[in-house]
Coordinates of C-alpha atoms and ligand atoms in Angstrom, one line a residue:
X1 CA 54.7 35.3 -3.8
X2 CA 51.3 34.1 -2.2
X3 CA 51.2 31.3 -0.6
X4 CA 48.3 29.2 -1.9
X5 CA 45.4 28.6 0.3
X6 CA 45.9 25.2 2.6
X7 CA 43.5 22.1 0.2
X8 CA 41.9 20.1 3.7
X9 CA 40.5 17.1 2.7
X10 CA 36.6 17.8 3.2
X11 CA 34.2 16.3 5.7
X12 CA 31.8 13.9 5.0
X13 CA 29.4 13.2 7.7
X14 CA 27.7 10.0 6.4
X15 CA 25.7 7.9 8.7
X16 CA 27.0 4.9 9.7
X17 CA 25.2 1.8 9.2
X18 CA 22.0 1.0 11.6
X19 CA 20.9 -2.5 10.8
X20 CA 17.9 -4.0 12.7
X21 CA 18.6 -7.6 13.5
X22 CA 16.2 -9.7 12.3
X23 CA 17.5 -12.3 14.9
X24 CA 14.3 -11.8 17.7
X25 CA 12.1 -13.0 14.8
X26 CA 11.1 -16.9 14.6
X27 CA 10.0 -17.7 11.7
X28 CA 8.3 -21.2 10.7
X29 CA 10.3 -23.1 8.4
X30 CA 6.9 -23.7 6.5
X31 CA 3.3 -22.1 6.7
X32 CA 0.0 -24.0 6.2
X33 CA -2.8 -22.2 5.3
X34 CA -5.1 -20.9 8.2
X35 CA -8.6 -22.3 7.5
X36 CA -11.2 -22.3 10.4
X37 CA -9.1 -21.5 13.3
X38 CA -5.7 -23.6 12.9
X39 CA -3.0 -23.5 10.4
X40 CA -3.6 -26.7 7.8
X41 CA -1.9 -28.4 5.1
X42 CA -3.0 -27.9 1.5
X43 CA -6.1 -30.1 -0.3
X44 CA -4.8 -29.3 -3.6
X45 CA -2.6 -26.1 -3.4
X46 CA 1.2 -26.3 -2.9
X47 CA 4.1 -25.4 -1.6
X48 CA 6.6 -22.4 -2.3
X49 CA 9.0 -19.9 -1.1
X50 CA 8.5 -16.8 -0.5
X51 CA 11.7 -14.6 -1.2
X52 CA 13.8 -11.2 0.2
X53 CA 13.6 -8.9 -2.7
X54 CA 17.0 -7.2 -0.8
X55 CA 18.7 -10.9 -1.6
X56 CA 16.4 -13.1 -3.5
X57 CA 16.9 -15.5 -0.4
X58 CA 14.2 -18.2 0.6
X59 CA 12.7 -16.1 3.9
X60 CA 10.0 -19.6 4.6
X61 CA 7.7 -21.6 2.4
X62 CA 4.3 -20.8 2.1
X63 CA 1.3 -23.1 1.3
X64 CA -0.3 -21.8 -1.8
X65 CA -4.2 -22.7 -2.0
X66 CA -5.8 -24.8 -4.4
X67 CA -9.7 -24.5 -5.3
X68 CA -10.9 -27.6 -3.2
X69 CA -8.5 -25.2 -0.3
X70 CA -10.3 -22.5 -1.4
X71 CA -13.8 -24.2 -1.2
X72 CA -13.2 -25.1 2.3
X73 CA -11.9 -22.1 3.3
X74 CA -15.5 -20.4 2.2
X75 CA -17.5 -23.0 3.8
X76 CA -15.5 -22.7 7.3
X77 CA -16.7 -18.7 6.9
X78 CA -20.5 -19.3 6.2
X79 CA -20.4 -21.8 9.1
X80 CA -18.8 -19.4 11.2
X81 CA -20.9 -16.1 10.2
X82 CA -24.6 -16.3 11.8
X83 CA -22.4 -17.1 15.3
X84 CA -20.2 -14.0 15.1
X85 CA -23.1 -11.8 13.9
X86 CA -25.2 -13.1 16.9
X87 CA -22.5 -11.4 19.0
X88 CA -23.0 -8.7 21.3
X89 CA -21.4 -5.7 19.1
X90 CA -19.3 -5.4 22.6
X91 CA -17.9 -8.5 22.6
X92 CA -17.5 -8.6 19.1
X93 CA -15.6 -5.3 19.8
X94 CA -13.3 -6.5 22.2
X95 CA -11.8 -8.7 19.8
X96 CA -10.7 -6.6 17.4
X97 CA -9.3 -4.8 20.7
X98 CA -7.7 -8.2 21.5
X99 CA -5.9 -8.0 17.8
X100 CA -5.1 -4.0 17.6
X101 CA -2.9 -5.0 21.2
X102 CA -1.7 -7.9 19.8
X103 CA -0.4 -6.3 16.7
X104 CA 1.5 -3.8 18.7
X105 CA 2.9 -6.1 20.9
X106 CA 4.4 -7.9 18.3
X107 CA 5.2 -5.0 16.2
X108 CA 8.4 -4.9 16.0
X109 CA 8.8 -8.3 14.6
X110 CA 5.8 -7.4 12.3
X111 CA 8.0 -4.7 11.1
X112 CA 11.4 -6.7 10.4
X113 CA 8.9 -9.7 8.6
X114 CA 7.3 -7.2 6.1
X115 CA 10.7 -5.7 5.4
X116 CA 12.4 -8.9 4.6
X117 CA 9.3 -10.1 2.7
X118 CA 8.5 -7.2 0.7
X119 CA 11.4 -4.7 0.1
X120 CA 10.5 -1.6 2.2
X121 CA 12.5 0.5 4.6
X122 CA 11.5 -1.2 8.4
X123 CA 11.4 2.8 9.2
X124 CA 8.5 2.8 7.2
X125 CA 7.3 -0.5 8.5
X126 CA 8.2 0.3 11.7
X127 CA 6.6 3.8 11.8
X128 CA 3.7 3.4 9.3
X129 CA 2.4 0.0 8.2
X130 CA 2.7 -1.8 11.4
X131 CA 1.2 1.2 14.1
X132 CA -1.9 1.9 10.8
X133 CA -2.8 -1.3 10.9
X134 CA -3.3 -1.6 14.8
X135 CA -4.9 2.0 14.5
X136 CA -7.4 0.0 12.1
X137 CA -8.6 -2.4 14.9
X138 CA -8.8 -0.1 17.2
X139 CA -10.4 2.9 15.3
X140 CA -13.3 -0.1 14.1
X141 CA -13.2 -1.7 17.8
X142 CA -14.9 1.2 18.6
X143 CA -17.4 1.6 15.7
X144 CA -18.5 -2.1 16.4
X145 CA -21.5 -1.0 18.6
X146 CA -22.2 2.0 16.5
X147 CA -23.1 0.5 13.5
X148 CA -26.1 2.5 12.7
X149 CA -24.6 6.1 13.4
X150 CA -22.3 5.3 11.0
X151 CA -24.7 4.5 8.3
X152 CA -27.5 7.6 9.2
X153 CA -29.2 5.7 11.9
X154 CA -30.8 3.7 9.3
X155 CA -31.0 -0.3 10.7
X156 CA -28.3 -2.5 9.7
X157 CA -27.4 -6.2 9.2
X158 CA -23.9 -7.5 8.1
X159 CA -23.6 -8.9 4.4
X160 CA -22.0 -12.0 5.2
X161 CA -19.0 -13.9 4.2
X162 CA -16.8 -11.8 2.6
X163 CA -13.5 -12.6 0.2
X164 CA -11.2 -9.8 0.5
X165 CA -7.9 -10.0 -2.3
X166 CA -5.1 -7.6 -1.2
X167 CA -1.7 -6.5 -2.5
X168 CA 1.7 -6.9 -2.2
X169 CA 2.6 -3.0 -1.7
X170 CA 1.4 -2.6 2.2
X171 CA 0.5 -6.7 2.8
X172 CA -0.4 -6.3 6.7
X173 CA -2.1 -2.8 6.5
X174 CA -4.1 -4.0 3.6
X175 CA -5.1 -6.8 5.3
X176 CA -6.3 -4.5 8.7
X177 CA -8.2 -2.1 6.6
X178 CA -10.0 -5.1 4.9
X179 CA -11.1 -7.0 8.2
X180 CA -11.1 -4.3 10.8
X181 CA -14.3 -3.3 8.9
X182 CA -15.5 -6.7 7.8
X183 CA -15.3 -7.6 11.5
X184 CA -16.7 -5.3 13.4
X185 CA -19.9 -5.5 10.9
X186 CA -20.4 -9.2 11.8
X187 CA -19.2 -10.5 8.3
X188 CA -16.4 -12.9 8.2
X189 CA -13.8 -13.2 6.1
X190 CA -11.1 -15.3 3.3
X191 CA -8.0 -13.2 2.8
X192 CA -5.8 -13.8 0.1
X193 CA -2.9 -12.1 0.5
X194 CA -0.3 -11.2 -2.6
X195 CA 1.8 -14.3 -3.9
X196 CA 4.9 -12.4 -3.2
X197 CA 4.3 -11.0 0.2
X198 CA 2.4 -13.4 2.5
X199 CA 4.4 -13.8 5.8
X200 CA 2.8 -10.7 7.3
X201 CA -1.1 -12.0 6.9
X202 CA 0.3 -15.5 8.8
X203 CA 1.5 -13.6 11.5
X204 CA -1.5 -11.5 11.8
X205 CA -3.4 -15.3 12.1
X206 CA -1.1 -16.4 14.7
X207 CA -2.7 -13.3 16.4
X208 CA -6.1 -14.3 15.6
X209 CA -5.0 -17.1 17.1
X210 CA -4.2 -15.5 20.4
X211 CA -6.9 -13.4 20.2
X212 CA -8.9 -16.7 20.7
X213 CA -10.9 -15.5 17.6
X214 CA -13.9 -18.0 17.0
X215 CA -12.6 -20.7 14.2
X216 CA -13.7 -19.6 10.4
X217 CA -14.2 -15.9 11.4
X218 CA -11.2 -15.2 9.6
X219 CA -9.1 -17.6 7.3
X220 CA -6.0 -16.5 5.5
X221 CA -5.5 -18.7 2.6
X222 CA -2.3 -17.3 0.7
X223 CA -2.5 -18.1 -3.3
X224 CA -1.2 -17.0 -6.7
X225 CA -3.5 -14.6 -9.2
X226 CA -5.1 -18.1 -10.2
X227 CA -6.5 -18.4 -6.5
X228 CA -7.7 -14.5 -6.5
X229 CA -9.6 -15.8 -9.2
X230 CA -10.9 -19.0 -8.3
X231 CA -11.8 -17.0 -4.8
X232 CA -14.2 -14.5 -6.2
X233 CA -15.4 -17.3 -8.0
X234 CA -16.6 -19.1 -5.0
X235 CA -20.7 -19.5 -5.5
X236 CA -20.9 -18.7 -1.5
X237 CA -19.8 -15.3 -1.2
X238 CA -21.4 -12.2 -0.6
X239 CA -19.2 -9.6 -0.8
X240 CA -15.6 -9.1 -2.7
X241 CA -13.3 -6.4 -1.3
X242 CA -10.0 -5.8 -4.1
X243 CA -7.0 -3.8 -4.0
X244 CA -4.7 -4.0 -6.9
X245 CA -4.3 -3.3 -10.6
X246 CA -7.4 -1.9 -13.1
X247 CA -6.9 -5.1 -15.2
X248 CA -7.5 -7.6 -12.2
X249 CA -10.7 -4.7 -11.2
X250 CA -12.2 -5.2 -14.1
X251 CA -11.6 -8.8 -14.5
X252 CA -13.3 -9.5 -11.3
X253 CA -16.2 -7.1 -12.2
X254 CA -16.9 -9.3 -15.5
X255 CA -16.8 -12.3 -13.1
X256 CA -19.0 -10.8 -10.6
X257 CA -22.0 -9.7 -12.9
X258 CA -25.2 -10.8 -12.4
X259 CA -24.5 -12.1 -9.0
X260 CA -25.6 -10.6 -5.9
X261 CA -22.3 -10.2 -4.5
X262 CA -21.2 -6.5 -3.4
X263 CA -17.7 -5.2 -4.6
X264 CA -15.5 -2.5 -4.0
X265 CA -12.5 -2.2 -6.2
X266 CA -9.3 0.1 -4.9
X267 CA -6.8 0.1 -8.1
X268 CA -4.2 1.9 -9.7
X269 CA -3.8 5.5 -10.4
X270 CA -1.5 8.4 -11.7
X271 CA -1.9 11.0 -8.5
X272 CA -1.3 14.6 -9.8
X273 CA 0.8 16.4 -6.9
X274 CA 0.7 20.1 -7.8
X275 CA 3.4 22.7 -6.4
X276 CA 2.0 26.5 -7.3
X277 CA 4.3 29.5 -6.9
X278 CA 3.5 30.8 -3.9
X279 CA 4.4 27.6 -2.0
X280 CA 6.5 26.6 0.3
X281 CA 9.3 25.2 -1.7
X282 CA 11.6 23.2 0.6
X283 CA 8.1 21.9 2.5
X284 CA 6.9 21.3 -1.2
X285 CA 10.1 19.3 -2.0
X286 CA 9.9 17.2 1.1
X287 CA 5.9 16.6 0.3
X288 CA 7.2 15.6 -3.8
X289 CA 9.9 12.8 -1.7
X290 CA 7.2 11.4 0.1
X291 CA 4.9 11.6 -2.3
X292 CA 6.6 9.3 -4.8
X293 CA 9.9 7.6 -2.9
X294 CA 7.6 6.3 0.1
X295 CA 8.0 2.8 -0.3
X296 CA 9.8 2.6 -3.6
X297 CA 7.2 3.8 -5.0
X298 CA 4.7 1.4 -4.6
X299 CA 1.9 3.1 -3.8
X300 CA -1.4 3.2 -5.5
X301 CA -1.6 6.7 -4.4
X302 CA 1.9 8.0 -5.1
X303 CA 2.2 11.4 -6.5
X304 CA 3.6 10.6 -9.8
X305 CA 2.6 13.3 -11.8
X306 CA 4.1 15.9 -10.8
X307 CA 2.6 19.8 -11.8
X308 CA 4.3 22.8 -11.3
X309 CA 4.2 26.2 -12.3
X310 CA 5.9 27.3 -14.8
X311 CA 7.2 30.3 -12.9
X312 CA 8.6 28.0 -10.2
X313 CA 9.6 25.4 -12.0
X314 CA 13.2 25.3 -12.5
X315 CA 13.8 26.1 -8.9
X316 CA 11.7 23.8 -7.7
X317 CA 13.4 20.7 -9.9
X318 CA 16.6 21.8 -8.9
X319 CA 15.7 21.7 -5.3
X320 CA 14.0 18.0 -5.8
X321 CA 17.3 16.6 -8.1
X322 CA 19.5 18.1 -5.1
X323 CA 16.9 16.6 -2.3
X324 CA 17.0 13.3 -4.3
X325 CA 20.9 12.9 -4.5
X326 CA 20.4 12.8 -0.7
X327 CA 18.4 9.8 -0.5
X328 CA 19.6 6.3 1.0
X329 CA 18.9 3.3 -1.2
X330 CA 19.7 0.2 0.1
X331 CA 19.2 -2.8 3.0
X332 CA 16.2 -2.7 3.5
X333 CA 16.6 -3.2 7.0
X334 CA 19.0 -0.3 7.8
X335 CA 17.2 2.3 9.6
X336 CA 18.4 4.9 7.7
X337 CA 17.1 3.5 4.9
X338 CA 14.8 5.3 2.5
X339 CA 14.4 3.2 -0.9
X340 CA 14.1 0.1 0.0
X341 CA 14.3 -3.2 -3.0
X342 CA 11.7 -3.3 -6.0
X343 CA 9.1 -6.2 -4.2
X344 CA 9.5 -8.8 -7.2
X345 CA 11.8 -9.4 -10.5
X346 CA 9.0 -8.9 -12.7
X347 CA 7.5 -5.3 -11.1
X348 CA 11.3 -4.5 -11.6
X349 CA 10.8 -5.2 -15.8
X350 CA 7.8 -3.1 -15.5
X351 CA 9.7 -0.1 -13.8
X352 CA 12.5 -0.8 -16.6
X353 CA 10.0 -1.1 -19.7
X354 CA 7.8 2.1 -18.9
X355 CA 11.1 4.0 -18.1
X356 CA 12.6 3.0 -21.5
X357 CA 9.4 3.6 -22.9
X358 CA 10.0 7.5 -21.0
X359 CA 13.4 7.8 -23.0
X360 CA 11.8 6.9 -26.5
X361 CA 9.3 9.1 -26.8
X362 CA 11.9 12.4 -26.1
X363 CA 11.6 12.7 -22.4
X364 CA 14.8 13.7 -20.1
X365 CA 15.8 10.6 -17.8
X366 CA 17.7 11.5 -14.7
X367 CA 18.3 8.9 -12.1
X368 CA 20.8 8.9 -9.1
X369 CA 24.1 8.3 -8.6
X370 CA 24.2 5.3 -6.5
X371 CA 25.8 2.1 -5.7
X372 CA 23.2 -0.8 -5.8
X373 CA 23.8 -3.8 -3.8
X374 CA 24.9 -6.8 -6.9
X375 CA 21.8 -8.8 -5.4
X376 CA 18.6 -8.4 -5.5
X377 CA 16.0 -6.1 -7.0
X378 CA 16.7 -2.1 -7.4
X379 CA 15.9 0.7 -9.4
X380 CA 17.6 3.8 -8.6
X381 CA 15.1 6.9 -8.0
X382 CA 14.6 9.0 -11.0
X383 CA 13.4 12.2 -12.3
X384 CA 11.7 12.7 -16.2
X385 CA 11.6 16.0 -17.2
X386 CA 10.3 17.4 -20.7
X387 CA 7.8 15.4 -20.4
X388 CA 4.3 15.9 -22.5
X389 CA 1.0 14.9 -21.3
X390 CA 0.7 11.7 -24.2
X391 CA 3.7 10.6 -23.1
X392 CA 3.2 6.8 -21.3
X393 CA 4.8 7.7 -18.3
X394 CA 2.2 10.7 -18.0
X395 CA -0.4 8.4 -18.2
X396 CA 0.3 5.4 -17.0
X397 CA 1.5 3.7 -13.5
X398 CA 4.8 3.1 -13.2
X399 CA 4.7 1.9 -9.4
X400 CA 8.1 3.0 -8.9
X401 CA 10.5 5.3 -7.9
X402 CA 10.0 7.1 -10.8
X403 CA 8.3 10.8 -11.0
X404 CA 7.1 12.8 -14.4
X405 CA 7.1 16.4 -14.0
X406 CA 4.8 18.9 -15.9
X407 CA 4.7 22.3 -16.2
X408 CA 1.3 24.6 -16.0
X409 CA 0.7 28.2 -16.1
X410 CA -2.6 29.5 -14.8
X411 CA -4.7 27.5 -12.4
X412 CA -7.7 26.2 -14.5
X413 CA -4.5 24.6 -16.7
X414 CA -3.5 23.1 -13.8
X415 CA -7.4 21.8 -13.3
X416 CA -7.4 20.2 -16.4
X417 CA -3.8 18.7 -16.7
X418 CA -4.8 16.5 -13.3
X419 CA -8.3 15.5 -14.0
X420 CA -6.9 14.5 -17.4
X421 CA -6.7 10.9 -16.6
X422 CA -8.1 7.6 -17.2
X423 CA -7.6 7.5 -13.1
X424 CA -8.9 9.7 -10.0
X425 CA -7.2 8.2 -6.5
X426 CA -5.5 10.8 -4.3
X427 CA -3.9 14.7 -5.9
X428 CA -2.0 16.8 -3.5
X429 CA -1.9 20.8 -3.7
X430 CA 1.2 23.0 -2.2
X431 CA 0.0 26.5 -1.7
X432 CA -0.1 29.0 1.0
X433 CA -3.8 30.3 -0.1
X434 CA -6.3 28.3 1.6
X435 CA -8.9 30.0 -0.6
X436 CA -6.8 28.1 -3.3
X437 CA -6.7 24.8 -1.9
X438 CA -10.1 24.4 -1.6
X439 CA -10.9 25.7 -4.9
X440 CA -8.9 23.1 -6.5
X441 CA -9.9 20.8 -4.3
X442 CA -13.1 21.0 -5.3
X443 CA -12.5 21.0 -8.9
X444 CA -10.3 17.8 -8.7
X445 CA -11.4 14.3 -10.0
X446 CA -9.5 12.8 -6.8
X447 CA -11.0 10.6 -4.1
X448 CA -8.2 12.0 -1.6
X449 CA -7.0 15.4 -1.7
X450 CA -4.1 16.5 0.2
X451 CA -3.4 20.2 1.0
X452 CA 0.9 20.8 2.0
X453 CA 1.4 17.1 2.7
X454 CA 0.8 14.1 1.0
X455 CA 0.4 10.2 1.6
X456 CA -0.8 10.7 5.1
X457 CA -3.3 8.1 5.7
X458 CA -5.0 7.7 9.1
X459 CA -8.2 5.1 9.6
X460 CA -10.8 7.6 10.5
X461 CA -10.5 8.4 7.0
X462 CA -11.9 7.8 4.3
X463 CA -10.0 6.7 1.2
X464 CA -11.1 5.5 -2.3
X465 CA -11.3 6.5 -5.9
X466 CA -13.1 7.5 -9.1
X467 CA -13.1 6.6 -12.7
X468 CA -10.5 3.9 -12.9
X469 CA -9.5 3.7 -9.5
X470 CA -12.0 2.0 -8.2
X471 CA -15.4 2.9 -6.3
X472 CA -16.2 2.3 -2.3
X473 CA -14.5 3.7 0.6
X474 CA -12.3 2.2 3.6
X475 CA -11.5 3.8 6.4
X476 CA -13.5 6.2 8.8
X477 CA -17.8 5.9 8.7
X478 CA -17.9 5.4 5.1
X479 CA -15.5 2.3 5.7
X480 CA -18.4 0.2 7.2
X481 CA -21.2 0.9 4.4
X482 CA -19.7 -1.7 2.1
X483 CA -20.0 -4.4 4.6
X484 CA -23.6 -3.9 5.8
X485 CA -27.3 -4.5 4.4
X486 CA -28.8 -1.3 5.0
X487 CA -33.1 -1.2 5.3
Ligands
NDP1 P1 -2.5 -7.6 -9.2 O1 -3.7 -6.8 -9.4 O2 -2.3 -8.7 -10.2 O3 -2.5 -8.2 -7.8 C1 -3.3 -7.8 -6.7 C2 -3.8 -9.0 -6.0 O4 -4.8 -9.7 -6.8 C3 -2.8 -10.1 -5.6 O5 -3.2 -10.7 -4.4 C4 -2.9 -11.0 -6.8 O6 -2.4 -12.3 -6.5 C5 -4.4 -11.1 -7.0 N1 -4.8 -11.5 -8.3 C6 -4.1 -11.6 -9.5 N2 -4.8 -11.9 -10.5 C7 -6.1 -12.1 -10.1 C8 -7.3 -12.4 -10.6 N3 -7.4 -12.7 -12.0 N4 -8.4 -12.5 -9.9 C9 -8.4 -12.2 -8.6 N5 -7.2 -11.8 -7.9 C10 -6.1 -11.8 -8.7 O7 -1.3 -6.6 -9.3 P2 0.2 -7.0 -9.7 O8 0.8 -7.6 -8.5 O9 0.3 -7.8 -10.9 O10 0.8 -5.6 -10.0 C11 0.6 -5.1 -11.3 C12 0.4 -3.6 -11.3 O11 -0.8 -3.3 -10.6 C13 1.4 -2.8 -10.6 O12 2.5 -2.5 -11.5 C14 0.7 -1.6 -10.2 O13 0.6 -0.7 -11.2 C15 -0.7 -2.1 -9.9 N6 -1.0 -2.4 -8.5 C16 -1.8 -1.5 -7.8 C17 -2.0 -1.7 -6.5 C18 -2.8 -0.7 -5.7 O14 -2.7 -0.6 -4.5 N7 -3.8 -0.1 -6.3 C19 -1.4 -2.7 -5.7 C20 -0.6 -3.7 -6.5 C21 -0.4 -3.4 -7.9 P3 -0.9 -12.6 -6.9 O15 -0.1 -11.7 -6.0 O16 -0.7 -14.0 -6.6 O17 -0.7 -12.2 -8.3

């Protein structure tokens, strides 16, 4: 008789936890808003807290801006613009130096404060948002006295005062790739940062602060949706710079016509990552993680459409649903960490509504095994397969942790299935043919394309969309045009 084998207990080599103490960080119990050069109590706004996704926790109470706030916030700017214009680009220069050092002195608290305020991983604050956004001020430090090159040597002037409305997805980095530019074109500038994420944007005007930048240049006047739209509103403005949904864009658009204010919109989109079959698949798989997991998803250029070929395709969504099973989801401020909470309750409904609406019209719903903390917001990452191109979640933004996978055939199909939408951000391509990439490149309705990688951002880029996305560029050359009068 054989003896049957020896059963050991197996192995599991799990990380053990790595949480970054958030106990270096001093917080203020309460913000003011920051209107021409000093932190000030409301007019007619009020007070609220801002809270940890990860917990639903109070992090500090925010003053939210009312219009007569709002009013005064504008006239600080206009004061302060012909001074900062009259600037030698040089010295106008060094103060955006003054604010990229700044930001990476303090970066590591940057990093905890946009974790606890907004959700993400800190390895993603810590490695992305916070290090971009001092790249920002120093990539447009440099382009302050080179304003002309940038625009094809023509002569320029700056627009004026601008009001720049950013989102709650990447609240600091937002703000640096709105006033990096605005700044180094001698405009100045109101920031409203997103209702739900505004701790970030006061810390970045304590820096301005320190930076000894000139009172009014900059004022950050945290607000709800009402304020956005009270802001572009404001009869003195110039210019209005707005990232965030289609339905805001085009609400601001209707507001904005027939007056001479400029606008760039950056919105939404449905970013087509396409995998062909003579990729590399476990590069391809990493590049489909990061694509749509990055910051739980909440990114206007996430990959959420995903095309592969049909030859490939079963492999390759085995590969991702194994890949996936691996991912960490969880405190936010764990270092291993990597999905992070869902930013507010009410994105969390949207996730859930869109990914109901995935399961009612026939698609295949698989999300991950994983234990989510009782508090707080979550959503597990998830896969949809069988899914057709009509289908909602084919067409419309989730802004989650949620990717739809399609199949294609031949390479015009694959053409056609990713310009076919109402939107035209970013697309990615995963092929070992160059001669491939830059076909479809070319062919792609996509203001960003990205060839074996995907969400790699860097400021001397440019970055924008088409159709529904939005129009303009930030980042790199095409960064300043929007905030300078060319003759
Ligand atoms: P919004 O477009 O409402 O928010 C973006 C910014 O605009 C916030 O600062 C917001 O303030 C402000 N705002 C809201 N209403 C107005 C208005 N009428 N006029 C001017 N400014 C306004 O996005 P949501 O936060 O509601 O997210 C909804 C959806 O939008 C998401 O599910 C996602 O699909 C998409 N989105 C896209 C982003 C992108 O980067 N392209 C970023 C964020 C969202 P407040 O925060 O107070 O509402």
């Amino acid at each position: 008789m054989t003896t049957p084998p020896e059963v050991r207990s197996r192995i599991v080599w799990d990380y053990a936890p790595a949480p970054e103490s958030p106990d270096h960080v001093r917080l203020r119990d309460s913000y003011g808003l920051f209107v021409d050069g000093d932190f000030r109590d409301p007019l007619d706004g009020t007070r609220v807290p801002t809270l940890n996704p990860a917990t639903e926790e109070p992090v500090a109470e925010v003053a939210f801006a009312g219009p007569a706030d709002l009013r005064r916030a504008v006239e600080s700017a206009r004061r302060a613009q012909p001074g900062w214009a009259a600037l030698s680009a040089l010295e106008r220069s060094k103060y955006l130096f003054r604010i990229a050092r700044l930001i990476q002195e303090r970066a590591r608290e940057l990093a905890i404060v946009e974790s606890l305020d907004g959700g993400k991983p800190v390895r993603e604050s810590r490695d992305v948002d916070v290090p971009l956004a001092a790249a920002h001020f120093f990539h447009y430090a440099g382009w302050a006295d080179k304003l002309s090159y940038g625009v094809g040597g023509r002569a320029v002037a700056p627009v004026g005062v601008a009001a720049q409305i950013v989102p709650w997805n990447f609240p600091l980095l937002m703000a640096a790739w709105k006033l990096a530019p605005a700044l180094a074109c001698g405009n100045t500038s109101v920031l409203k940062p997103a209702e739900t994420t505004p701790l970030t944007a006061l810390l970045l005007a304590e820096i301005l602060q320190e930076a000894e930048l000139p009172p009014g240049v900059v004022s950050i006047v945290p607000g709800d949706g009402a304020a956005g739209a009270a802001l572009v509103r404001e009869p003195d403005i110039d210019k209005v710079a707005f990232t965030g949904s289609t339905g805001v864009g085009k609400d601001i658009q209707a507001a904005l016509a027939g007056r001479p204010v400029s606008l760039t919109l950056e919105l939404g989109g449905k970013s087509a990552n396409i995998v062909f079959e003579d990729a590399a698949l476990d590069q391809a798989v990493e590049g489909i993680v990061n694509g749509i997991f990055f910051n739980q998803g909440h990114v206007c250029c996430a990959g959420s459409r995903l095309l592969i070929q049909e030859s490939v395709a079963d492999t390759v969504i085995g590969k991702l649903w194994e890949r996936m099973g691996r991912l960490r989801v969880g405190d936010p401020l764990d270092k291993n960490t990597d999905v992070g909470a869902i930013n507010s309750r009410e994105q969390l409904e949207r996730i859930q509504s869109l990914v109901s609406a995935g399961e009612e019209e026939g698609a295949v719903r698989r999300s991950i095994a994983c234990e989510l903390p009782e508090r707080g917001w979550w959503f597990a990452p998830t896969v949809f397969t069988e899914v057709a191109p009509a289908h909602r979640i084919a067409v419309e933004e989730i802004f989650g942790p949620v990717v739809s996978v399609l199949t294609f055939r031949t390479q015009a199909e694959a053409i056609e299935k990713a310009n076919n939408s109402t939107y035209g951000l970013a697309a990615g391509i995963w092929t070992d043919k160059g001669a491939k990439a830059f076909e479809v490149a070319s062919a792609l309705q996509a203001g960003v394309v990205w060839q074996n990688t995907y969400n790699h951002f860097d400021p001397t880029a440019a970055f924008g969309g088409y159709k529904e996305s939005g129009f303009g560029r930030e980042g790199g050359p095409a960064g300043l045009r929007p905030y300078l009068r060319v003759t």
